[in-house]
Tab-separated table of C-alpha atoms in Angstrom:
chain	number	residue	atom	x	y	z
A	1379	UNK	CA	-32.812	18.848	-12.702
A	1380	UNK	CA	-30.617	15.978	-11.544
A	1381	UNK	CA	-31.075	14.281	-8.171
A	1382	UNK	CA	-27.451	15.094	-7.303
A	1383	UNK	CA	-24.569	17.172	-8.582
A	1384	UNK	CA	-22.238	14.220	-7.993
A	1385	UNK	CA	-22.690	10.516	-7.324
A	1386	UNK	CA	-19.609	8.665	-6.141
A	1387	UNK	CA	-19.650	4.877	-6.572
A	1388	UNK	CA	-17.387	3.227	-4.012
A	1389	UNK	CA	-16.799	4.208	-0.392
A	1390	UNK	CA	-13.072	3.578	-0.058
A	1391	UNK	CA	-10.491	6.312	0.660
A	1392	UNK	CA	-10.743	7.668	-2.883
A	1393	UNK	CA	-14.540	7.648	-2.869
A	1394	UNK	CA	-15.418	8.918	0.589
A	1395	UNK	CA	-12.731	11.627	0.574
A	1396	UNK	CA	-13.973	12.797	-2.822
A	1397	UNK	CA	-17.559	12.845	-1.545
A	1398	UNK	CA	-16.594	14.850	1.545
A	1399	UNK	CA	-14.606	17.318	-0.542
A	1400	UNK	CA	-17.468	17.720	-3.016
A	1401	UNK	CA	-19.929	18.382	-0.193
A	1402	UNK	CA	-17.614	21.021	1.283
A	1403	UNK	CA	-17.557	22.720	-2.127
A	1404	UNK	CA	-21.346	22.892	-2.059
A	1405	UNK	CA	-22.142	20.025	-4.435
A	1406	UNK	CA	-25.189	17.881	-3.662
A	1407	UNK	CA	-23.412	14.575	-3.235
A	1408	UNK	CA	-24.341	10.907	-2.866
A	1409	UNK	CA	-22.019	8.021	-2.045
A	1410	UNK	CA	-22.882	4.466	-3.109
A	1411	UNK	CA	-21.315	1.602	-1.146
A	1412	UNK	CA	-22.287	-2.077	-1.270
A	1413	UNK	CA	-20.491	-3.014	1.937
A	1414	UNK	CA	-18.944	-0.836	4.673
A	1415	UNK	CA	-17.655	2.689	4.113
A	1416	UNK	CA	-13.883	2.825	4.199
A	1417	UNK	CA	-13.488	0.280	1.432
A	1418	UNK	CA	-10.676	-2.252	1.229
A	1419	UNK	CA	-8.104	-0.019	2.930
A	1420	UNK	CA	-10.034	0.440	6.136
A	1421	UNK	CA	-11.883	-2.868	6.308
A	1422	UNK	CA	-9.692	-5.456	4.549
A	1423	UNK	CA	-6.328	-3.847	3.822
A	1424	UNK	CA	-4.116	-1.080	5.128
A	1425	UNK	CA	-5.670	-0.496	8.540
A	1426	UNK	CA	-6.326	-4.077	9.724
A	1427	UNK	CA	-2.928	-5.221	8.434
A	1428	UNK	CA	-1.131	-2.507	10.377
A	1429	UNK	CA	-3.179	-3.267	13.485
A	1430	UNK	CA	-2.102	-6.922	13.303
A	1431	UNK	CA	1.523	-5.885	12.720
A	1432	UNK	CA	1.397	-3.609	15.754
A	1433	UNK	CA	0.103	-6.478	17.901
A	1434	UNK	CA	2.767	-8.874	16.647
A	1435	UNK	CA	5.532	-6.313	17.183
A	1436	UNK	CA	4.425	-5.817	20.804
A	1437	UNK	CA	4.658	-9.586	21.298
A	1438	UNK	CA	8.078	-9.673	19.647
A	1439	UNK	CA	9.385	-6.855	21.849
A	1440	UNK	CA	8.044	-8.464	25.016
A	1441	UNK	CA	9.553	-11.815	24.044
A	1442	UNK	CA	12.992	-10.207	23.629
A	1443	UNK	CA	12.763	-7.768	26.523
A	1444	UNK	CA	15.253	-9.577	28.769
A	1445	UNK	CA	18.204	-7.869	27.090
A	1446	UNK	CA	16.707	-4.566	28.222
A	1447	UNK	CA	16.075	-5.786	31.751
A	1448	UNK	CA	12.379	-6.422	31.144
A	1449	UNK	CA	11.642	-10.073	31.804
A	1450	UNK	CA	8.265	-11.417	30.715
A	1451	UNK	CA	6.657	-14.573	29.429
A	1452	UNK	CA	4.198	-13.283	26.824
A	1453	UNK	CA	1.582	-15.494	25.237
A	1454	UNK	CA	-0.424	-15.131	22.039
A	1455	UNK	CA	-4.202	-14.919	22.080
A	1456	UNK	CA	-5.144	-14.853	18.400
A	1457	UNK	CA	-8.799	-14.231	19.154
A	1458	UNK	CA	-7.875	-11.175	21.213
A	1459	UNK	CA	-5.501	-9.928	18.487
A	1460	UNK	CA	-8.239	-10.127	15.873
A	1461	UNK	CA	-10.732	-8.535	18.269
A	1462	UNK	CA	-8.290	-5.627	18.702
A	1463	UNK	CA	-7.950	-5.371	14.920
A	1464	UNK	CA	-11.712	-5.248	14.534
A	1465	UNK	CA	-12.031	-2.627	17.270
A	1466	UNK	CA	-9.608	-0.377	15.387
A	1467	UNK	CA	-11.486	-0.898	12.112
A	1468	UNK	CA	-14.895	-0.178	13.623
A	1469	UNK	CA	-13.681	2.942	15.407
A	1470	UNK	CA	-12.265	4.400	12.210
A	1471	UNK	CA	-15.297	3.306	10.196
A	1472	UNK	CA	-17.559	5.056	12.685
A	1473	UNK	CA	-15.480	8.192	12.248
A	1474	UNK	CA	-15.926	8.105	8.468
A	1475	UNK	CA	-19.675	7.547	8.838
A	1476	UNK	CA	-19.856	10.530	11.176
A	1477	UNK	CA	-17.985	12.764	8.748
A	1478	UNK	CA	-20.299	11.803	5.892
A	1479	UNK	CA	-23.352	12.492	8.021
A	1480	UNK	CA	-22.025	15.868	9.172
A	1481	UNK	CA	-21.240	16.844	5.585
A	1482	UNK	CA	-24.795	15.856	4.550
A	1483	UNK	CA	-23.559	13.308	2.011
A	1484	UNK	CA	-26.383	10.913	1.086
A	1485	UNK	CA	-25.160	7.342	1.558
A	1486	UNK	CA	-26.877	4.788	-0.691
A	1487	UNK	CA	-26.335	1.176	0.413
A	1488	UNK	CA	-26.046	-1.300	-2.445
A	1489	UNK	CA	-24.283	-2.023	-5.732
A	1490	UNK	CA	-24.027	1.022	-7.960
A	1491	UNK	CA	-24.500	0.315	-11.670
A	1492	UNK	CA	-23.926	2.805	-14.472
A	1493	UNK	CA	-27.043	2.260	-16.597
A	1494	UNK	CA	-27.089	5.365	-18.804
A	1495	UNK	CA	-25.533	8.797	-19.139
A	1496	UNK	CA	-25.817	10.651	-15.821
A	1497	UNK	CA	-27.569	7.649	-14.238
A	1498	UNK	CA	-26.621	5.227	-11.478
A	1499	UNK	CA	-28.959	2.447	-10.421
A	1500	UNK	CA	-28.845	1.198	-6.821
A	1501	UNK	CA	-31.024	-1.744	-5.782
A	1502	UNK	CA	-33.302	-1.119	-8.764
A	1503	UNK	CA	-33.730	2.611	-8.117
A	1504	UNK	CA	-32.264	5.029	-10.663
A	1505	UNK	CA	-30.542	8.217	-9.497
A	1506	UNK	CA	-29.383	10.961	-11.820
A	1507	UNK	CA	-26.354	13.194	-11.383
A	1508	UNK	CA	-24.615	15.901	-13.351
A	1509	UNK	CA	-21.353	14.059	-12.704
A	1510	UNK	CA	-20.457	10.504	-11.720
A	1511	UNK	CA	-17.223	9.365	-10.089
A	1512	UNK	CA	-16.319	5.662	-10.184
A	1513	UNK	CA	-14.103	4.547	-7.293
A	1514	UNK	CA	-14.834	0.842	-6.926
A	1515	UNK	CA	-11.289	-0.193	-6.021
A	1516	UNK	CA	-9.767	-3.631	-6.448
A	1517	UNK	CA	-9.847	-7.212	-5.188
A	1518	UNK	CA	-7.072	-9.811	-4.732
A	1519	UNK	CA	-5.874	-11.260	-8.029
A	1520	UNK	CA	-6.203	-14.990	-8.632
A	1521	UNK	CA	-3.859	-15.996	-11.467
A	1522	UNK	CA	-4.684	-19.166	-13.467
A	1523	UNK	CA	-2.416	-21.432	-11.424
A	1524	UNK	CA	-3.773	-24.970	-10.889
A	1525	UNK	CA	-4.640	-25.622	-7.260
A	1526	UNK	CA	-5.298	-22.050	-6.102
A	1527	UNK	CA	-8.897	-23.070	-5.445
A	1528	UNK	CA	-7.899	-25.781	-2.943
A	1529	UNK	CA	-9.027	-25.497	0.691
A	1530	UNK	CA	-6.286	-23.814	2.692
A	1531	UNK	CA	-5.276	-21.413	-0.098
A	1532	UNK	CA	-6.217	-17.923	1.052
A	1533	UNK	CA	-6.178	-14.339	-0.117
A	1534	UNK	CA	-5.181	-11.467	2.152
A	1535	UNK	CA	-8.880	-10.690	2.651
A	1536	UNK	CA	-9.493	-14.120	4.169
A	1537	UNK	CA	-6.467	-14.025	6.471
A	1538	UNK	CA	-7.447	-10.598	7.761
A	1539	UNK	CA	-10.807	-12.023	8.780
A	1540	UNK	CA	-9.011	-14.693	10.774
A	1541	UNK	CA	-8.671	-18.425	10.089
A	1542	UNK	CA	-7.915	-21.457	12.244
A	1543	UNK	CA	-4.368	-21.288	13.726
A	1544	UNK	CA	-1.604	-22.909	11.711
A	1545	UNK	CA	2.099	-23.566	12.217
A	1546	UNK	CA	3.414	-22.997	8.689
A	1547	UNK	CA	2.536	-20.864	5.680
A	1548	UNK	CA	3.820	-20.473	2.126
A	1549	UNK	CA	3.355	-16.976	0.734
A	1550	UNK	CA	3.229	-16.667	-3.052
A	1551	UNK	CA	4.475	-13.153	-3.780
A	1552	UNK	CA	7.261	-11.141	-2.177
A	1553	UNK	CA	5.724	-7.714	-2.705
A	1554	UNK	CA	4.286	-5.375	-0.094
A	1555	UNK	CA	1.315	-7.551	0.905
A	1556	UNK	CA	3.372	-10.731	1.034
A	1557	UNK	CA	6.186	-9.274	3.119
A	1558	UNK	CA	3.885	-7.575	5.617
A	1559	UNK	CA	2.116	-10.890	6.237
A	1560	UNK	CA	5.505	-12.633	6.389
A	1561	UNK	CA	6.528	-10.201	9.137
A	1562	UNK	CA	3.304	-10.757	11.092
A	1563	UNK	CA	3.403	-14.549	11.024
A	1564	UNK	CA	7.137	-14.721	11.638
A	1565	UNK	CA	6.651	-12.583	14.766
A	1566	UNK	CA	4.069	-15.086	15.990
A	1567	UNK	CA	6.437	-18.024	15.519
A	1568	UNK	CA	4.859	-19.438	12.356
A	1569	UNK	CA	7.224	-21.163	9.899
A	1570	UNK	CA	7.146	-18.787	6.890
A	1571	UNK	CA	8.280	-19.434	3.317
A	1572	UNK	CA	8.111	-16.750	0.610
A	1573	UNK	CA	8.150	-17.613	-3.102
A	1574	UNK	CA	8.668	-14.639	-5.441
A	1575	UNK	CA	8.653	-14.823	-9.227
A	1576	UNK	CA	11.068	-11.948	-9.871
A	1577	UNK	CA	14.709	-11.750	-8.862
A	1578	UNK	CA	14.212	-9.994	-5.509
A	1579	UNK	CA	11.728	-9.045	-2.842
A	1580	UNK	CA	9.773	-5.803	-3.284
A	1581	UNK	CA	10.604	-5.808	-7.012
A	1582	UNK	CA	8.870	-2.484	-7.690
A	1583	UNK	CA	11.081	-0.590	-5.232
A	1584	UNK	CA	14.779	0.264	-5.121
A	1585	UNK	CA	16.873	-2.888	-5.509
A	1586	UNK	CA	18.799	-2.334	-2.295
A	1587	UNK	CA	15.599	-2.257	-0.228
A	1588	UNK	CA	14.536	-5.741	-1.312
A	1589	UNK	CA	18.043	-7.140	-0.888
A	1590	UNK	CA	18.385	-5.801	2.655
A	1591	UNK	CA	14.925	-6.985	3.635
A	1592	UNK	CA	15.749	-10.487	2.368
A	1593	UNK	CA	18.869	-10.613	4.571
A	1594	UNK	CA	16.913	-9.460	7.631
A	1595	UNK	CA	14.049	-11.887	7.095
A	1596	UNK	CA	16.375	-14.835	6.448
A	1597	UNK	CA	18.203	-14.012	9.693
A	1598	UNK	CA	14.833	-14.314	11.460
A	1599	UNK	CA	14.226	-17.732	9.963
A	1600	UNK	CA	12.020	-16.879	6.989
A	1601	UNK	CA	12.785	-19.055	3.961
A	1602	UNK	CA	12.892	-17.043	0.725
A	1603	UNK	CA	13.096	-18.225	-2.869
A	1604	UNK	CA	13.241	-15.618	-5.643
A	1605	UNK	CA	13.149	-16.077	-9.395
A	1606	UNK	CA	10.652	-18.888	-8.813
A	1607	UNK	CA	7.660	-19.230	-11.112
A	1608	UNK	CA	4.822	-21.105	-9.416
A	1609	UNK	CA	3.456	-23.944	-11.557
A	1610	UNK	CA	0.805	-25.433	-9.267
A	1611	UNK	CA	-0.440	-25.951	-5.728
A	1612	UNK	CA	-1.137	-29.533	-4.683
A	1613	UNK	CA	-2.467	-31.252	-1.592
A	1614	UNK	CA	-0.123	-33.243	0.651
A	1615	UNK	CA	-0.649	-35.411	3.724
A	1616	UNK	CA	0.270	-32.524	6.012
A	1617	UNK	CA	-1.029	-29.554	4.057
A	1618	UNK	CA	-0.179	-27.986	0.721
A	1619	UNK	CA	2.778	-27.895	-1.645
A	1620	UNK	CA	3.618	-24.891	-3.817
A	1621	UNK	CA	5.453	-26.260	-6.843
A	1622	UNK	CA	7.710	-23.940	-8.823
A	1623	UNK	CA	10.557	-23.678	-11.303
A	1624	UNK	CA	13.633	-21.650	-10.396
A	1625	UNK	CA	16.760	-21.315	-12.515
A	1626	UNK	CA	15.715	-24.195	-14.724
A	1627	UNK	CA	15.076	-26.655	-11.919
A	1628	UNK	CA	11.930	-27.763	-10.146
A	1629	UNK	CA	11.325	-27.104	-6.482
A	1630	UNK	CA	8.583	-26.899	-3.930
A	1631	UNK	CA	7.672	-25.301	-0.615
A	1632	UNK	CA	5.297	-26.938	1.825
A	1633	UNK	CA	3.032	-25.425	4.451
A	1634	UNK	CA	-0.251	-26.006	6.218
A	1635	UNK	CA	-1.754	-23.041	4.370
A	1636	UNK	CA	-0.902	-20.868	1.360
A	1637	UNK	CA	-1.371	-17.129	0.899
A	1638	UNK	CA	-1.733	-15.935	-2.679
A	1639	UNK	CA	-0.357	-12.388	-2.582
A	1640	UNK	CA	0.363	-11.778	-6.249
A	1641	UNK	CA	-1.430	-8.444	-6.400
A	1642	UNK	CA	-4.864	-6.985	-6.950
A	1643	UNK	CA	-7.103	-6.387	-9.959
A	1644	UNK	CA	-9.608	-3.592	-10.638
A	1645	UNK	CA	-13.113	-4.377	-9.394
A	1646	UNK	CA	-15.812	-3.694	-11.999
A	1647	UNK	CA	-18.325	-6.488	-11.319
A	1648	UNK	CA	-21.838	-5.089	-11.554
A	1649	UNK	CA	-20.562	-1.632	-12.423
A	1650	UNK	CA	-21.741	-1.457	-16.044
A	1651	UNK	CA	-25.336	-1.975	-17.122
A	1652	UNK	CA	-26.508	-3.383	-20.456
A	1653	UNK	CA	-25.130	-1.422	-23.380
A	1654	UNK	CA	-22.604	0.489	-21.257
A	1655	UNK	CA	-19.034	0.000	-22.441
A	1656	UNK	CA	-16.425	2.478	-21.280
A	1657	UNK	CA	-13.068	2.442	-23.003
A	1658	UNK	CA	-10.694	0.167	-21.085
A	1659	UNK	CA	-6.932	-0.145	-20.701
A	1660	UNK	CA	-6.697	-3.861	-20.085
A	1661	UNK	CA	-8.782	-4.393	-16.948
A	1662	UNK	CA	-8.511	-0.752	-15.900
A	1663	UNK	CA	-10.987	1.941	-16.892
A	1664	UNK	CA	-9.176	4.323	-19.236
A	1665	UNK	CA	-9.158	7.981	-18.168
A	1666	UNK	CA	-7.628	11.235	-19.413
A	1667	UNK	CA	-5.529	13.729	-17.444
A	1668	UNK	CA	-8.700	14.995	-15.740
A	1669	UNK	CA	-9.684	11.407	-14.754
A	1670	UNK	CA	-12.644	11.580	-17.124
A	1671	UNK	CA	-13.614	8.351	-18.866
A	1672	UNK	CA	-14.754	7.883	-22.469
A	1673	UNK	CA	-18.275	8.786	-21.301
A	1674	UNK	CA	-18.703	12.516	-20.744
A	1675	UNK	CA	-19.093	13.580	-17.102
A	1676	UNK	CA	-18.140	10.120	-15.836
A	1677	UNK	CA	-14.827	9.979	-13.965
A	1678	UNK	CA	-12.798	7.088	-12.512
A	1679	UNK	CA	-10.105	7.182	-9.838
A	1680	UNK	CA	-8.113	4.836	-7.623
A	1681	UNK	CA	-7.465	1.148	-8.164
A	1682	UNK	CA	-10.199	0.752	-10.787
A	1683	UNK	CA	-8.272	3.019	-13.172
A	1684	UNK	CA	-4.796	3.684	-11.743
A	1685	UNK	CA	-1.612	1.713	-12.351
A	1686	UNK	CA	-0.415	2.502	-8.813
A	1687	UNK	CA	-2.828	0.906	-6.359
A	1688	UNK	CA	-2.397	2.832	-3.123
A	1689	UNK	CA	-4.988	4.388	-0.824
A	1690	UNK	CA	-3.321	7.803	-0.785
A	1691	UNK	CA	-3.119	7.789	-4.586
A	1692	UNK	CA	-6.862	7.137	-4.764
A	1693	UNK	CA	-7.522	9.961	-2.291
A	1694	UNK	CA	-5.344	12.438	-4.179
A	1695	UNK	CA	-6.961	11.503	-7.488
A	1696	UNK	CA	-10.448	11.796	-5.994
A	1697	UNK	CA	-9.790	15.292	-4.689
A	1698	UNK	CA	-8.232	16.229	-8.027
A	1699	UNK	CA	-11.243	14.966	-9.992
A	1700	UNK	CA	-13.705	16.800	-7.735
A	1701	UNK	CA	-11.752	20.029	-8.189
A	1702	UNK	CA	-11.936	19.516	-11.951
A	1703	UNK	CA	-15.691	18.994	-11.724
A	1704	UNK	CA	-16.136	22.066	-9.519
A	1705	UNK	CA	-13.806	24.257	-11.588
A	1706	UNK	CA	-11.296	24.633	-8.760
A	1707	UNK	CA	-7.529	24.821	-9.114
A	1708	UNK	CA	-5.424	21.733	-8.417
A	1709	UNK	CA	-2.040	21.997	-6.742
A	1710	UNK	CA	-0.970	18.433	-5.904
A	1711	UNK	CA	1.703	16.852	-8.095
A	1712	UNK	CA	0.221	13.417	-8.731
A	1713	UNK	CA	3.491	12.113	-10.173
A	1714	UNK	CA	5.266	12.174	-6.797
A	1715	UNK	CA	3.946	9.113	-4.992
A	1716	UNK	CA	5.291	7.922	-1.628
A	1717	UNK	CA	5.331	4.180	-0.990
A	1718	UNK	CA	5.486	2.545	2.443
A	1719	UNK	CA	6.053	-1.044	3.560
A	1720	UNK	CA	5.278	-1.828	7.201
A	1721	UNK	CA	7.840	-4.555	7.714
A	1722	UNK	CA	10.412	-4.270	10.498
A	1723	UNK	CA	12.263	-2.050	9.894
A	1724	UNK	CA	9.806	0.022	7.902
A	1725	UNK	CA	10.557	0.883	4.294
A	1726	UNK	CA	9.515	4.080	2.550
A	1727	UNK	CA	10.433	5.693	-0.747
A	1728	UNK	CA	9.424	8.567	-2.974
A	1729	UNK	CA	10.617	9.803	-6.341
A	1730	UNK	CA	13.119	8.056	-8.579
A	1731	UNK	CA	15.377	5.105	-7.872
A	1732	UNK	CA	18.929	4.849	-9.180
A	1733	UNK	CA	17.828	2.339	-11.812
A	1734	UNK	CA	14.969	4.544	-12.993
A	1735	UNK	CA	17.340	7.501	-13.330
A	1736	UNK	CA	19.779	5.338	-15.270
A	1737	UNK	CA	17.036	4.050	-17.573
A	1738	UNK	CA	15.902	7.635	-18.234
A	1739	UNK	CA	19.528	8.723	-18.817
A	1740	UNK	CA	19.300	11.293	-16.024
A	1741	UNK	CA	22.669	12.035	-14.396
A	1742	UNK	CA	22.408	11.584	-10.640
A	1743	UNK	CA	24.592	11.442	-7.567
A	1744	UNK	CA	23.695	9.403	-4.498
A	1745	UNK	CA	24.243	10.165	-0.828
A	1746	UNK	CA	23.844	7.352	1.672
A	1747	UNK	CA	24.191	6.618	5.360
A	1748	UNK	CA	23.705	3.349	7.247
A	1749	UNK	CA	21.834	3.329	10.545
A	1750	UNK	CA	24.453	1.366	12.526
A	1751	UNK	CA	25.704	4.461	14.364
A	1752	UNK	CA	22.343	6.194	14.736
A	1753	UNK	CA	21.655	6.679	18.445
A	1754	UNK	CA	17.918	6.072	18.277
A	1755	UNK	CA	18.408	2.896	16.229
A	1756	UNK	CA	20.913	1.542	18.753
A	1757	UNK	CA	18.610	2.381	21.692
A	1758	UNK	CA	15.796	0.414	20.067
A	1759	UNK	CA	18.121	-2.454	19.072
A	1760	UNK	CA	17.106	-1.764	15.506
A	1761	UNK	CA	17.888	-3.899	12.495
A	1762	UNK	CA	20.237	-2.991	9.683
A	1763	UNK	CA	18.946	-0.102	7.630
A	1764	UNK	CA	19.950	2.919	5.611
A	1765	UNK	CA	18.879	6.244	4.168
A	1766	UNK	CA	19.600	7.148	0.573
A	1767	UNK	CA	18.956	10.358	-1.338
A	1768	UNK	CA	19.391	11.012	-5.080
A	1769	UNK	CA	19.953	14.410	-6.685
A	1770	UNK	CA	20.361	15.585	-10.276
A	1771	UNK	CA	24.090	15.843	-10.933
A	1772	UNK	CA	23.706	19.208	-12.673
A	1773	UNK	CA	20.715	21.019	-11.140
A	1774	UNK	CA	21.358	19.506	-7.674
A	1775	UNK	CA	17.600	19.078	-7.173
A	1776	UNK	CA	16.561	16.092	-5.071
A	1777	UNK	CA	14.930	13.432	-7.266
A	1778	UNK	CA	14.395	10.459	-4.984
A	1779	UNK	CA	14.680	9.186	-1.424
A	1780	UNK	CA	14.706	5.655	-0.007
A	1781	UNK	CA	14.465	4.972	3.725
A	1782	UNK	CA	14.828	1.684	5.574
A	1783	UNK	CA	14.535	2.307	9.293
A	1784	UNK	CA	12.016	2.570	12.100
A	1785	UNK	CA	9.328	5.218	11.496
A	1786	UNK	CA	10.309	5.555	7.832
A	1787	UNK	CA	6.651	5.929	6.860
A	1788	UNK	CA	6.322	8.996	9.096
A	1789	UNK	CA	9.340	10.726	7.548
A	1790	UNK	CA	8.882	10.147	3.828
A	1791	UNK	CA	6.245	12.858	3.348
A	1792	UNK	CA	8.750	15.641	3.986
A	1793	UNK	CA	10.960	14.267	1.226
A	1794	UNK	CA	8.044	14.228	-1.173
A	1795	UNK	CA	7.648	17.930	-0.414
A	1796	UNK	CA	11.351	18.452	-1.117
A	1797	UNK	CA	11.046	16.809	-4.532
A	1798	UNK	CA	7.806	18.625	-5.375
A	1799	UNK	CA	9.363	21.988	-4.576
A	1800	UNK	CA	12.669	21.371	-6.363
A	1801	UNK	CA	14.791	21.604	-3.215
A	1802	UNK	CA	18.499	20.825	-3.121
A	1803	UNK	CA	20.477	19.052	-0.383
A	1804	UNK	CA	21.735	22.458	0.715
A	1805	UNK	CA	18.113	23.586	1.140
A	1806	UNK	CA	17.315	20.554	3.275
A	1807	UNK	CA	20.338	21.116	5.522
A	1808	UNK	CA	19.162	24.602	6.462
A	1809	UNK	CA	16.910	23.102	9.127
A	1810	UNK	CA	18.220	21.407	12.269
A	1811	UNK	CA	17.143	17.862	12.997
A	1812	UNK	CA	16.619	16.900	16.643
A	1813	UNK	CA	18.792	14.413	18.509
A	1814	UNK	CA	18.381	11.535	19.137
A	1815	UNK	CA	16.058	10.728	16.241
A	1816	UNK	CA	16.048	8.456	13.237
A	1817	UNK	CA	15.661	11.487	10.995
A	1818	UNK	CA	18.976	13.070	12.014
A	1819	UNK	CA	20.741	10.371	10.009
A	1820	UNK	CA	19.404	12.050	6.881
A	1821	UNK	CA	21.674	15.023	7.550
A	1822	UNK	CA	24.636	12.671	7.146
A	1823	UNK	CA	23.175	11.301	3.915
A	1824	UNK	CA	22.708	14.845	2.617
A	1825	UNK	CA	26.286	15.789	3.490
A	1826	UNK	CA	27.495	12.660	1.712
A	1827	UNK	CA	25.437	13.691	-1.303
A	1828	UNK	CA	26.894	17.208	-1.335
A	1829	UNK	CA	30.402	15.729	-1.257
A	1830	UNK	CA	29.506	13.542	-4.255
A	1831	UNK	CA	28.009	16.501	-6.128
A	1832	UNK	CA	31.166	18.526	-5.534
């Protein structure tokens, strides 16, 4: 008899949610974690980043409160901001630890290594399980660019832990991580420069989202260079220089520090013992539609195996894999993935973009509304934004939604449900939307879409 029915390696959102779900289904479950439960998302990613962004947005609002009749002279206490961030992290981490304890999940502290079939070794002790789930996540990527090992070049992990104050920063990468840090430091008055290799910010999202964000950030004083391939980072008298080529010419951006935000890579260090070689897809562990690896009864979910590296994707995959192991039905459509960017305004999207529909030769119509006349946006002195919804030109089913407005991340889930259930714009207009809200603007976008559909 095995020690456990399931051993989960990795205590991030994918791992701990899978362990909790398995325990609720009656499986004897162990969770292996080398650091703190909660993984990157809770300790070094999603949660601390959003806590810092909340603090910086409060400062920004207070600084500009005079136009609302609220006069203040706010000051920044970086130590207090990071203490607040840590308080949030520890509170949530304590909650996860409590849930695991209540569910009677055995937590094994240490590095989990797959040493044989049905066997995980932790700190030299071997544990057997009928099933093993690998959820070891990812770490910041360090591309082979000369100078990235210089003092003052940081990853997002390092900046979230807090470093000595600085007055200028160059961010390599204009994706989600880069632009959230750009927002935070710009709020605090730091001179921010963003260097992105592709032709626009947020290159994996709808083109219009990146273009609008670039206009907003430039208006706030952020310097942005796109289509710039970084060649090296060198030391200067005052800090660091990021040297790049853009449109056939050489250029550079200087700052006291540099953030390398080019993405993340799957984390597999220490995961495989001698003689263990799972089939790989590049750096990712290769899995089938059930998330099973090339070794029977060994599964892999989240960043270590998925192309889309998001906490909620890892969670959904973990629950899916546990249901497969337990012989339970799965109902979540894993192909419909919401994405959120916590800039100001927020950005959220789900489903297809116009370009993706065009590439797939799917006929679509697009309904759109800008937020300039939205009452709630005007009350909050909101930035330029829009809502856009795509529907199949023949079936009328909604295929994609892009939001750029305050609270976008809180609204996108409903549109994922609409896509998953094959709803049409007429279906979505059956429900009233309250006034004044950001969401009521979507009714105008839906009406515009219906007019385009004819």
